């Protein structure tokens, strides 16, 4: 039995300690936002945040996560009240099929939490790990830039 | 009497000093007008391109995200940071005003056009062996590149090493001009390989250990060296590759960066592989022939162990799971819990790809190396294994090649220590590493600096 802290809540997960976090989220906690893409840490569809950093949940066993703070796309906002990164992706219409987008948003969120004013080069370098098979990368990059502005407005609005 | 002795001693010292400075002094070579492209023939430019790739000039003289050969790459040495210079034919900041004679002097003697001594981070101790016509072809190639205006940052070296005159002293002690003599008992291919590897290719500048003054330990030629936080594995009989290298395997590795029963290239070696991609197969094979012969034919016991490792790896690929060596002792002082924790991490991360058939995903990754075949787990130092786990590996932009995700955010330092300790314990017969935690911290710091 392992206790996982996900989006500020503690969950007891009764799974083998080598179970990948992605399976724990989807199969045990019904948090289906993180997606299974390749299962080999090559595509980034499963990206979530751990202690503020982007992590590939398909190749991270839950054994390494006790006492660490996990954040998933469900922690960024709700359908009625989407967070700044989610609003930016919607406003930029960055999704085509949408399968890679939760991972994209989580990687973007990790960047913006560490660096609220990234350059275009910073964004490109940081987002490099996540793939979109539809090829909407240009819109995704614009969405991340837009999110920078939304976060700034939200902060100044208090 | 004593007085006379002192005077004589002082005189001797003065003469020695004058002789030293006289020998350290090199004249400035006259500036020339940059030769026009039309003054060189296309065949020689093309030959120069191949030779420049074998020399790996771009590896140091090109900084990340910058123009080719424009310099500026920091080389971290135990003595401070040296910045690679601009070798494009730009007139003010590059070598645009260098004559062929000035270029040849730099390559052979380690002196720039102004007569300044060059630090041996520039491997002129190897380049001194390069034939005239090859130096001319490289000059031709470099002088026909795009001129880029870029001043290299000033070197950041500790006193007194920032005094260039002292390099002459280093040269007196360590710089061996003696030409490489062909070995008549060996094949033409072997001799070609020796010429390329010992000269232009300067393999030994990473793969040979250095002394406290940064000079190669000649008696331990190819015994393995340390470079940029990585260990360049031994290329002699002390090689720890679980399966002994062959000419074919080395050729494939040098050309493609992968040998499916040895290793995938990582760290500074990826730049070498990248360069060799444009080099004709016969030249690469010559280098492979020479290096394989330097490693020597493996002893029978080692050959047997290699065969066993291959059988274990194949059966793991078919049945799935572990290829660890079944050992009677764990040997070492690391705690059982560390190893247990590491094994769980291995099963939840590494094994998805490296454990072949026993994957829960069904997504094939047939090329992932079986860890029982990895040299990094066998070395005397954990640095390569730690760096690979932290950074992963990826082909250069726009090229295809093996990919592995890095685990720098997934794993904490303590978890990395457990994983590395477990891998060593289960996949190697060598004694446990004692410095894993320290090396993990070092690798993290070095990666943070690169960010």
Coordinates of C-alpha atoms in Angstrom, one line a residue:
Chain A
X1 CA 0.0 0.0 0.0
X2 CA 1.4 3.3 -1.0
X3 CA 0.1 6.8 -0.2
X4 CA 0.1 9.2 -3.2
X5 CA -0.4 12.9 -2.9
X6 CA -2.2 13.9 -6.1
X7 CA -3.5 17.5 -6.6
X8 CA -3.3 18.2 -2.9
X9 CA -5.3 15.1 -1.8
X10 CA -3.9 11.9 -0.4
X11 CA -4.9 8.6 -1.9
X12 CA -4.1 5.0 -0.8
X13 CA -3.1 2.9 -3.7
X14 CA -3.2 -0.8 -3.4
X15 CA -0.9 -1.7 -6.3
X16 CA 2.5 -3.3 -6.8
X17 CA 5.2 -0.8 -6.0
X18 CA 6.7 -1.1 -9.5
X19 CA 3.4 0.0 -11.1
X20 CA 3.9 3.0 -13.3
X21 CA 2.3 6.2 -11.9
X22 CA 0.2 6.5 -15.1
X23 CA -1.6 3.2 -14.4
X24 CA -2.1 4.2 -10.8
X25 CA -3.7 7.4 -11.9
X26 CA -6.0 5.9 -14.5
X27 CA -6.8 2.5 -13.2
X28 CA -6.9 3.2 -9.4
X29 CA -7.8 6.8 -9.0
X30 CA -9.9 7.4 -12.2
X31 CA -7.8 10.4 -13.1
X32 CA -7.9 9.8 -16.9
X33 CA -6.4 13.1 -18.0
X34 CA -2.8 11.8 -18.4
X35 CA -2.7 9.7 -21.6
X36 CA -0.9 6.4 -22.5
X37 CA 1.0 7.2 -25.7
X38 CA 4.0 5.0 -26.2
X39 CA 4.6 3.6 -22.8
X40 CA 8.3 4.1 -23.2
X41 CA 8.8 7.7 -22.2
X42 CA 9.3 8.8 -25.8
X43 CA 6.2 10.8 -26.6
X44 CA 5.3 12.8 -23.5
X45 CA 1.5 12.2 -23.6
X46 CA 1.7 10.9 -20.0
X47 CA 3.5 14.0 -18.6
X48 CA 2.4 15.0 -15.1
X49 CA 4.2 17.2 -12.5
X50 CA 6.0 15.9 -9.5
X51 CA 7.4 18.5 -7.0
X52 CA 6.9 21.1 -9.7
X53 CA 8.9 19.3 -12.4
X54 CA 7.6 17.5 -15.5
X55 CA 7.7 13.8 -15.2
X56 CA 6.9 11.0 -17.6
X57 CA 4.3 9.0 -15.6
X58 CA 4.4 5.9 -17.8
X59 CA 8.0 5.1 -16.8
X60 CA 7.9 6.3 -13.2
X61 CA 7.0 3.6 -10.6
X62 CA 4.9 4.6 -7.7
X63 CA 7.7 3.4 -5.4
X64 CA 9.6 6.6 -5.9
X65 CA 6.7 8.9 -5.2
X66 CA 5.8 8.6 -1.5
X67 CA 6.1 12.0 0.1
X68 CA 6.2 13.8 -3.3
X69 CA 3.6 16.2 -4.6
X70 CA 2.0 15.0 -7.9
X71 CA -0.1 17.3 -10.0
X72 CA -2.2 16.2 -13.0
X73 CA -4.2 18.1 -15.6
X74 CA -7.2 17.7 -13.3
X75 CA -5.3 19.9 -10.9
X76 CA -5.0 22.8 -13.3
X77 CA -8.7 23.7 -13.4
X78 CA -12.2 22.3 -14.2
X79 CA -14.4 22.3 -17.4
X80 CA -16.4 25.2 -15.9
X81 CA -13.4 27.0 -14.5
X82 CA -10.3 26.2 -16.6
X83 CA -6.9 27.4 -15.4
X84 CA -4.7 29.9 -17.4
X85 CA -2.8 27.3 -19.3
X86 CA -6.0 25.5 -20.2
X87 CA -7.7 28.7 -21.3
X88 CA -4.7 29.6 -23.5
X89 CA -4.8 26.2 -25.2
X90 CA -8.6 26.6 -25.8
X91 CA -8.2 30.1 -27.1
X92 CA -5.4 29.2 -29.4
X93 CA -7.4 26.1 -30.5
X94 CA -4.1 24.2 -30.1
X95 CA -5.7 20.7 -30.1
X96 CA -6.5 18.7 -33.2
X97 CA -7.2 15.2 -31.9
X98 CA -6.2 16.4 -28.5
X99 CA -4.5 13.2 -27.3
X100 CA -1.2 14.8 -26.5
X101 CA -2.6 18.0 -25.1
X102 CA -2.8 17.1 -21.4
X103 CA 0.9 16.2 -21.5
X104 CA 1.6 19.4 -23.4
X105 CA -0.3 21.5 -20.8
X106 CA 1.5 19.8 -17.9
X107 CA 4.9 20.4 -19.4
X108 CA 4.0 24.0 -20.2
X109 CA 2.7 24.5 -16.6
X110 CA 6.0 23.2 -15.2
X111 CA 7.9 25.7 -17.3
X112 CA 5.8 28.6 -16.3
X113 CA 5.9 27.8 -12.6
X114 CA 9.7 27.8 -12.8
X115 CA 10.1 30.7 -15.2
X116 CA 7.1 33.1 -15.6
X117 CA 8.8 34.9 -18.5
X118 CA 10.3 32.4 -20.8
X119 CA 11.7 33.4 -24.2
X120 CA 10.6 31.7 -27.4
X121 CA 13.8 29.7 -27.4
X122 CA 13.2 28.6 -23.7
X123 CA 9.7 27.4 -24.7
X124 CA 10.9 25.5 -27.7
X125 CA 13.7 23.8 -25.7
X126 CA 11.4 22.9 -22.8
X127 CA 8.6 21.6 -24.9
X128 CA 11.0 19.5 -27.1
X129 CA 10.2 16.3 -25.1
X130 CA 6.5 16.2 -26.1
X131 CA 5.3 15.1 -29.5
X132 CA 2.1 15.8 -31.3
X133 CA 1.3 13.4 -34.2
X134 CA -1.3 15.8 -35.7
X135 CA 1.4 18.4 -36.1
X136 CA -0.2 21.3 -34.2
X137 CA 3.2 22.2 -32.6
X138 CA 3.0 25.8 -33.9
X139 CA -0.3 26.4 -32.2
X140 CA 0.9 24.6 -29.1
X141 CA 3.9 27.0 -29.0
X142 CA 1.6 30.0 -29.4
X143 CA -0.7 28.6 -26.7
X144 CA 2.3 28.5 -24.3
X145 CA 3.2 32.1 -25.2
X146 CA -0.4 33.1 -24.6
X147 CA -0.4 31.3 -21.3
X148 CA 2.5 33.5 -20.2
X149 CA 0.3 36.6 -20.6
X150 CA -2.7 35.0 -18.9
X151 CA -0.7 34.0 -15.9
X152 CA 0.7 37.6 -15.7
X153 CA -2.8 39.1 -15.8
X154 CA -4.1 36.7 -13.2
X155 CA -1.2 37.6 -10.9
X156 CA -1.7 41.3 -11.3
X157 CA -5.5 40.9 -10.9
X158 CA -4.5 39.4 -7.5
Chain B
X1 CA 84.9 29.4 -2.9
X2 CA 81.2 29.4 -2.0
X3 CA 80.9 32.8 -3.5
X4 CA 82.3 31.6 -6.8
X5 CA 79.9 28.6 -6.7
X6 CA 76.9 31.0 -6.3
X7 CA 78.0 33.1 -9.2
X8 CA 78.4 30.1 -11.4
X9 CA 75.0 28.8 -10.3
X10 CA 73.4 32.2 -11.1
X11 CA 75.1 32.3 -14.5
X12 CA 73.9 28.8 -15.3
X13 CA 70.3 29.8 -14.2
X14 CA 70.5 32.9 -16.3
X15 CA 71.7 31.1 -19.4
X16 CA 69.0 28.4 -18.9
X17 CA 66.4 31.1 -18.5
X18 CA 67.5 32.9 -21.6
X19 CA 67.6 29.6 -23.5
X20 CA 64.1 28.8 -22.3
X21 CA 62.6 32.1 -23.4
X22 CA 64.5 31.9 -26.7
X23 CA 63.1 28.5 -27.4
X24 CA 59.6 29.6 -26.2
X25 CA 59.7 32.6 -28.5
X26 CA 58.2 32.1 -31.9
X27 CA 58.0 34.7 -34.6
X28 CA 54.8 36.2 -35.9
X29 CA 53.9 34.9 -39.3
X30 CA 53.0 37.5 -41.9
X31 CA 49.3 38.2 -42.5
X32 CA 48.0 37.2 -45.9
X33 CA 44.9 38.2 -47.9
X34 CA 42.3 35.5 -47.5
X35 CA 42.7 33.2 -50.4
X36 CA 39.8 33.1 -52.8
X37 CA 37.7 29.9 -53.1
X38 CA 38.7 29.8 -56.8
X39 CA 42.3 29.3 -55.7
X40 CA 41.5 25.8 -54.3
X41 CA 40.4 22.8 -56.3
X42 CA 37.1 21.1 -55.5
X43 CA 38.6 17.6 -55.0
X44 CA 41.0 19.0 -52.3
X45 CA 38.1 20.8 -50.5
X46 CA 36.2 17.5 -50.5
X47 CA 39.1 15.6 -49.1
X48 CA 39.5 18.3 -46.5
X49 CA 35.9 17.9 -45.5
X50 CA 36.5 14.2 -44.7
X51 CA 39.8 14.8 -42.9
X52 CA 38.3 17.6 -40.9
X53 CA 35.5 15.2 -39.8
X54 CA 38.0 12.6 -38.8
X55 CA 39.9 15.3 -36.8
X56 CA 36.6 16.2 -35.1
X57 CA 37.5 19.9 -35.5
X58 CA 33.8 20.9 -35.3
X59 CA 33.3 19.1 -32.0
X60 CA 35.3 21.7 -30.1
X61 CA 35.3 24.6 -32.5
X62 CA 31.5 24.9 -32.7
X63 CA 29.4 26.0 -29.8
X64 CA 25.9 24.7 -29.3
X65 CA 23.3 26.6 -31.4
X66 CA 26.0 28.5 -33.1
X67 CA 27.7 28.6 -36.5
X68 CA 30.0 25.9 -37.5
X69 CA 33.7 26.4 -36.7
X70 CA 33.0 29.8 -35.1
X71 CA 34.4 28.7 -31.7
X72 CA 33.3 29.7 -28.3
X73 CA 32.7 26.3 -26.8
X74 CA 33.9 26.2 -23.2
X75 CA 36.2 23.3 -22.4
X76 CA 36.2 22.6 -18.7
X77 CA 39.5 21.2 -17.7
X78 CA 40.9 20.5 -14.2
X79 CA 42.9 23.8 -14.6
X80 CA 40.1 26.1 -15.5
X81 CA 38.0 26.8 -18.6
X82 CA 39.5 27.2 -22.1
X83 CA 37.4 28.5 -24.9
X84 CA 37.8 27.0 -28.4
X85 CA 38.7 29.6 -31.0
X86 CA 37.1 30.7 -34.2
X87 CA 38.6 28.7 -37.1
X88 CA 36.4 30.2 -39.9
X89 CA 38.3 32.3 -42.5
X90 CA 37.1 35.6 -40.9
X91 CA 39.9 38.1 -41.0
X92 CA 39.8 39.7 -37.5
X93 CA 38.5 37.0 -35.2
X94 CA 39.1 33.8 -37.2
X95 CA 42.0 32.5 -39.3
X96 CA 41.3 34.5 -42.5
X97 CA 44.8 36.0 -42.5
X98 CA 46.6 32.8 -41.8
X99 CA 48.9 31.3 -44.5
X100 CA 49.2 27.6 -45.0
X101 CA 52.6 27.8 -43.2
X102 CA 51.0 29.4 -40.2
X103 CA 48.2 26.8 -40.1
X104 CA 50.7 24.0 -40.4
X105 CA 52.8 25.5 -37.6
X106 CA 49.7 25.6 -35.3
X107 CA 48.8 22.0 -36.1
X108 CA 52.3 20.7 -35.8
X109 CA 53.8 22.8 -33.0
X110 CA 50.9 24.4 -31.1
X111 CA 51.8 28.0 -31.9
X112 CA 49.3 30.5 -33.4
X113 CA 50.0 33.0 -36.2
X114 CA 51.0 35.7 -33.7
X115 CA 53.6 33.3 -32.2
X116 CA 51.7 32.7 -29.1
X117 CA 51.9 29.3 -27.4
X118 CA 48.6 27.3 -27.6
X119 CA 47.3 25.2 -24.8
X120 CA 47.5 21.4 -25.4
X121 CA 43.7 21.2 -25.0
X122 CA 44.2 21.7 -28.8
X123 CA 45.6 18.2 -29.4
X124 CA 48.7 19.2 -31.4
X125 CA 50.5 16.4 -29.7
X126 CA 48.4 14.2 -32.1
X127 CA 48.1 16.6 -35.0
X128 CA 51.9 16.8 -35.3
X129 CA 51.7 13.4 -36.9
X130 CA 49.4 14.5 -39.8
X131 CA 51.0 14.4 -43.3
X132 CA 51.6 17.6 -45.2
X133 CA 49.1 16.9 -47.9
X134 CA 46.4 16.2 -45.4
X135 CA 47.1 19.4 -43.5
X136 CA 46.9 21.3 -46.8
X137 CA 43.5 19.7 -47.5
X138 CA 42.1 20.6 -44.1
X139 CA 43.4 24.2 -44.6
X140 CA 41.7 24.3 -48.0
X141 CA 38.4 23.1 -46.4
X142 CA 38.5 25.5 -43.5
X143 CA 39.5 28.5 -45.7
X144 CA 36.4 27.9 -47.9
X145 CA 33.9 27.9 -45.0
X146 CA 31.6 30.8 -44.3
X147 CA 33.6 33.5 -42.5
X148 CA 31.9 34.2 -39.1
X149 CA 32.8 37.2 -37.0
X150 CA 33.0 35.8 -33.4
X151 CA 35.6 36.5 -30.7
X152 CA 36.1 33.6 -28.4
X153 CA 35.7 34.5 -24.7
X154 CA 38.9 34.9 -22.7
X155 CA 40.2 31.7 -21.1
X156 CA 39.6 31.4 -17.4
X157 CA 42.7 29.7 -16.0
X158 CA 44.3 29.8 -12.6
X159 CA 47.7 31.5 -12.3
X160 CA 50.4 30.6 -13.3
X161 CA 48.7 28.5 -16.0
X162 CA 47.4 31.6 -17.7
X163 CA 51.0 32.5 -18.6
X164 CA 51.3 31.1 -22.1
X165 CA 55.1 31.1 -22.1
X166 CA 55.0 28.3 -19.6
X167 CA 53.4 26.0 -22.2
X168 CA 56.9 25.7 -23.7
X169 CA 58.0 24.1 -20.5
X170 CA 55.1 21.6 -20.8
X171 CA 56.2 20.9 -24.4
X172 CA 59.8 20.3 -23.3
X173 CA 58.6 17.7 -20.8
X174 CA 55.8 16.0 -22.8
X175 CA 55.5 17.0 -26.4
X176 CA 56.8 14.1 -28.5
X177 CA 57.3 15.0 -32.2
X178 CA 58.6 11.6 -33.2
X179 CA 56.7 10.5 -36.3
X180 CA 54.6 7.4 -36.3
X181 CA 56.6 4.8 -38.2
X182 CA 54.6 2.4 -40.3
X183 CA 54.7 -1.2 -38.9
X184 CA 55.8 -3.5 -41.7
X185 CA 54.5 -6.5 -39.9
X186 CA 51.0 -5.1 -40.1
X187 CA 48.5 -4.8 -43.0
X188 CA 48.1 -1.6 -45.0
X189 CA 44.7 -1.2 -43.4
X190 CA 46.1 -1.4 -39.9
X191 CA 48.8 1.2 -40.7
X192 CA 46.2 3.5 -42.2
X193 CA 44.1 3.1 -39.0
X194 CA 47.2 3.8 -36.8
X195 CA 47.9 6.9 -38.8
X196 CA 44.3 8.2 -38.5
X197 CA 43.7 7.2 -34.9
X198 CA 47.1 8.4 -33.5
X199 CA 47.2 11.6 -35.6
X200 CA 44.1 13.4 -36.8
X201 CA 41.6 11.2 -34.9
X202 CA 43.4 11.8 -31.6
X203 CA 41.5 8.9 -30.0
X204 CA 44.0 8.8 -27.2
X205 CA 43.4 12.4 -26.1
X206 CA 40.2 11.1 -24.3
X207 CA 40.9 7.4 -24.0
X208 CA 44.3 7.7 -22.4
X209 CA 44.7 8.7 -18.8
X210 CA 46.5 12.1 -18.0
X211 CA 48.9 13.0 -15.3
X212 CA 48.6 16.0 -12.9
X213 CA 49.9 18.3 -15.6
X214 CA 47.3 17.1 -18.1
X215 CA 49.9 15.2 -20.2
X216 CA 49.0 11.8 -21.5
X217 CA 50.5 8.9 -19.6
X218 CA 52.2 7.3 -22.6
X219 CA 52.8 4.0 -20.8
X220 CA 49.1 3.6 -20.3
X221 CA 48.1 4.3 -23.9
X222 CA 44.3 3.7 -24.3
X223 CA 43.9 2.6 -20.7
X224 CA 40.8 4.8 -20.4
X225 CA 40.6 8.5 -19.5
X226 CA 38.3 11.1 -18.0
X227 CA 36.7 13.9 -20.1
X228 CA 33.9 16.4 -19.4
X229 CA 32.5 14.4 -16.5
X230 CA 32.5 11.2 -18.5
X231 CA 34.9 8.2 -18.5
X232 CA 36.3 7.4 -22.0
X233 CA 36.5 3.6 -21.6
X234 CA 39.7 1.6 -22.1
X235 CA 40.6 0.7 -25.7
X236 CA 43.3 -1.8 -24.7
X237 CA 43.3 -5.3 -23.2
X238 CA 41.8 -3.9 -20.0
X239 CA 38.5 -3.1 -21.8
X240 CA 35.6 -4.1 -19.6
X241 CA 33.1 -4.6 -22.4
X242 CA 31.2 -7.8 -21.4
X243 CA 31.4 -9.0 -25.0
X244 CA 34.9 -8.4 -26.5
X245 CA 34.9 -6.0 -29.3
X246 CA 35.6 -7.1 -32.9
X247 CA 36.6 -5.1 -36.0
X248 CA 33.0 -5.4 -37.4
X249 CA 31.4 -4.3 -34.2
X250 CA 33.7 -1.3 -33.8
X251 CA 33.1 -0.3 -37.4
X252 CA 29.4 -0.4 -36.9
X253 CA 29.6 1.5 -33.7
X254 CA 31.9 4.2 -35.1
X255 CA 29.6 4.6 -38.1
X256 CA 26.2 4.4 -36.5
X257 CA 26.8 5.0 -32.8
X258 CA 25.3 1.6 -31.9
X259 CA 26.7 -1.9 -31.6
X260 CA 23.7 -4.1 -30.6
X261 CA 25.8 -6.3 -28.3
X262 CA 28.0 -3.6 -26.8
X263 CA 26.9 -0.1 -26.2
X264 CA 25.1 3.0 -27.6
X265 CA 27.3 6.0 -27.9
X266 CA 26.8 8.7 -25.2
X267 CA 28.4 11.8 -23.9
X268 CA 31.3 13.4 -25.9
X269 CA 31.6 10.3 -28.1
X270 CA 28.3 11.2 -29.8
X271 CA 30.0 14.1 -31.4
X272 CA 32.7 11.8 -32.8
X273 CA 30.0 9.5 -34.3
X274 CA 28.2 12.5 -35.7
X275 CA 31.5 13.6 -37.5
X276 CA 32.3 10.1 -38.8
X277 CA 29.0 9.9 -40.6
X278 CA 30.5 11.6 -43.7
X279 CA 33.7 9.5 -43.6
X280 CA 34.1 6.7 -46.2
X281 CA 33.6 3.2 -44.8
X282 CA 37.2 2.1 -45.6
X283 CA 38.6 4.9 -43.4
X284 CA 36.3 4.0 -40.6
X285 CA 37.2 0.3 -41.0
X286 CA 40.9 1.1 -40.9
X287 CA 40.4 2.9 -37.5
X288 CA 38.3 -0.1 -36.3
X289 CA 41.0 -2.5 -37.4
X290 CA 43.7 -0.6 -35.5
X291 CA 41.7 -0.2 -32.3
X292 CA 40.6 -3.8 -32.3
X293 CA 44.2 -4.9 -32.7
X294 CA 45.1 -2.6 -29.8
X295 CA 42.6 -4.4 -27.6
X296 CA 44.2 -7.7 -28.6
X297 CA 42.5 -11.1 -29.0
X298 CA 40.6 -11.7 -25.8
X299 CA 41.8 -14.5 -23.5
X300 CA 39.7 -17.6 -23.6
X301 CA 38.1 -17.0 -20.2
X302 CA 36.9 -13.6 -21.3
X303 CA 35.6 -15.0 -24.6
X304 CA 33.6 -17.6 -22.7
X305 CA 32.2 -15.0 -20.3
X306 CA 31.2 -12.9 -23.3
X307 CA 29.4 -15.8 -24.9
X308 CA 27.5 -16.5 -21.6
X309 CA 26.5 -12.8 -21.4
X310 CA 25.1 -13.0 -24.9
X311 CA 23.2 -16.2 -24.1
X312 CA 21.7 -14.6 -21.0
X313 CA 20.7 -11.5 -23.0
X314 CA 19.1 -13.6 -25.7
X315 CA 17.1 -15.7 -23.3
X316 CA 16.0 -12.6 -21.4
X317 CA 14.8 -11.1 -24.7
X318 CA 12.8 -14.2 -25.4
X319 CA 11.5 -15.0 -21.9
X320 CA 11.5 -11.5 -20.6
X321 CA 12.9 -10.2 -17.4
X322 CA 16.3 -9.9 -15.9
X323 CA 19.7 -10.6 -17.4
X324 CA 21.5 -10.1 -14.1
X325 CA 24.4 -12.3 -13.3
X326 CA 23.5 -14.9 -10.7
X327 CA 26.0 -14.3 -8.0
X328 CA 26.7 -16.1 -4.7
X329 CA 27.9 -12.9 -3.0
X330 CA 26.7 -9.3 -3.3
X331 CA 30.1 -8.2 -2.3
X332 CA 30.2 -4.6 -0.9
X333 CA 29.0 -2.6 2.0
X334 CA 25.9 -1.2 0.5
X335 CA 22.8 -2.1 2.4
X336 CA 20.3 -4.6 1.2
X337 CA 17.5 -2.0 1.3
X338 CA 19.3 0.2 -1.1
X339 CA 19.6 -2.7 -3.5
X340 CA 16.0 -3.7 -3.0
X341 CA 14.8 -0.1 -3.6
X342 CA 17.0 0.0 -6.7
X343 CA 15.6 -3.2 -8.0
X344 CA 12.0 -1.9 -7.8
X345 CA 13.0 1.2 -9.6
X346 CA 14.7 -0.9 -12.3
X347 CA 11.5 -2.9 -12.7
X348 CA 9.3 0.1 -12.9
X349 CA 11.5 2.1 -15.3
X350 CA 14.5 0.5 -17.0
X351 CA 12.9 -2.9 -17.6
X352 CA 10.1 -1.5 -19.7
X353 CA 12.6 -1.2 -22.5
X354 CA 15.7 -3.0 -21.4
X355 CA 14.0 -6.1 -20.0
X356 CA 12.6 -6.8 -23.5
X357 CA 9.7 -9.3 -23.5
X358 CA 8.5 -8.8 -20.0
X359 CA 6.9 -5.5 -20.8
X360 CA 3.5 -4.5 -19.7
X361 CA 3.0 -2.1 -22.6
X362 CA 3.3 -4.3 -25.7
X363 CA 5.1 -1.5 -27.4
X364 CA 8.2 -2.9 -28.9
X365 CA 11.6 -1.4 -28.3
X366 CA 13.7 -4.1 -29.7
X367 CA 16.9 -2.0 -29.8
X368 CA 17.2 -1.2 -26.2
X369 CA 20.5 -2.7 -24.9
X370 CA 20.3 -5.6 -22.5
X371 CA 22.0 -4.2 -19.4
X372 CA 24.1 -7.3 -19.0
X373 CA 26.0 -6.2 -22.1
X374 CA 26.6 -2.6 -21.1
X375 CA 30.1 -1.5 -20.5
X376 CA 29.0 1.5 -18.3
X377 CA 27.9 -0.8 -15.5
X378 CA 31.3 -2.6 -15.6
X379 CA 33.6 0.4 -15.4
X380 CA 35.7 1.4 -12.4
X381 CA 33.6 4.6 -12.0
X382 CA 29.8 5.1 -12.1
X383 CA 29.9 8.4 -13.9
X384 CA 28.8 7.2 -17.3
X385 CA 25.9 5.2 -15.9
X386 CA 24.8 8.1 -13.7
X387 CA 25.0 10.6 -16.7
X388 CA 23.1 8.3 -19.0
X389 CA 20.3 7.7 -16.5
X390 CA 20.1 11.5 -15.7
X391 CA 20.3 12.8 -19.3
X392 CA 19.1 10.0 -21.4
X393 CA 20.2 10.0 -25.0
X394 CA 18.9 11.6 -28.1
X395 CA 20.2 11.9 -31.6
X396 CA 21.2 15.4 -32.8
X397 CA 18.3 17.5 -34.1
X398 CA 17.1 16.2 -37.5
X399 CA 18.9 12.9 -37.3
X400 CA 17.7 9.5 -36.4
X401 CA 19.3 7.3 -33.7
X402 CA 18.7 5.6 -30.4
X403 CA 16.6 7.5 -27.9
X404 CA 16.3 7.1 -24.2
X405 CA 14.5 9.5 -21.9
X406 CA 16.5 11.0 -19.0
X407 CA 15.3 10.5 -15.4
X408 CA 16.5 13.7 -13.8
X409 CA 13.0 14.8 -12.7
X410 CA 11.6 11.3 -12.1
X411 CA 14.2 10.2 -9.6
X412 CA 15.6 11.9 -6.5
X413 CA 19.3 11.7 -5.7
X414 CA 18.8 9.0 -3.2
X415 CA 16.7 7.0 -5.7
X416 CA 19.4 7.4 -8.3
X417 CA 21.9 6.0 -5.9
X418 CA 19.7 3.0 -5.2
X419 CA 19.2 2.3 -8.9
X420 CA 22.9 2.7 -9.8
X421 CA 23.9 0.5 -6.8
X422 CA 21.4 -2.1 -7.7
X423 CA 22.5 -2.2 -11.4
X424 CA 26.1 -2.6 -10.4
X425 CA 25.3 -5.4 -7.9
X426 CA 23.1 -7.4 -10.3
X427 CA 24.8 -6.8 -13.7
X428 CA 28.4 -6.8 -12.8
X429 CA 30.9 -9.1 -11.1
X430 CA 33.1 -6.1 -10.2
X431 CA 33.1 -4.7 -6.6
X432 CA 30.5 -2.2 -5.6
X433 CA 31.2 1.5 -6.3
X434 CA 32.0 3.5 -3.2
X435 CA 31.4 7.0 -4.5
X436 CA 27.9 6.8 -6.1
X437 CA 26.2 9.5 -3.9
X438 CA 29.1 12.0 -4.5
X439 CA 29.1 11.4 -8.3
X440 CA 25.3 11.8 -8.5
X441 CA 25.6 15.2 -6.8
X442 CA 28.5 16.2 -9.1
X443 CA 26.6 15.1 -12.2
X444 CA 23.5 17.1 -11.1
X445 CA 25.6 20.2 -10.5
X446 CA 27.3 19.9 -13.9
X447 CA 23.9 19.5 -15.6
X448 CA 22.5 22.5 -13.7
X449 CA 25.4 24.6 -15.1
X450 CA 24.7 23.5 -18.6
X451 CA 21.1 24.6 -18.3

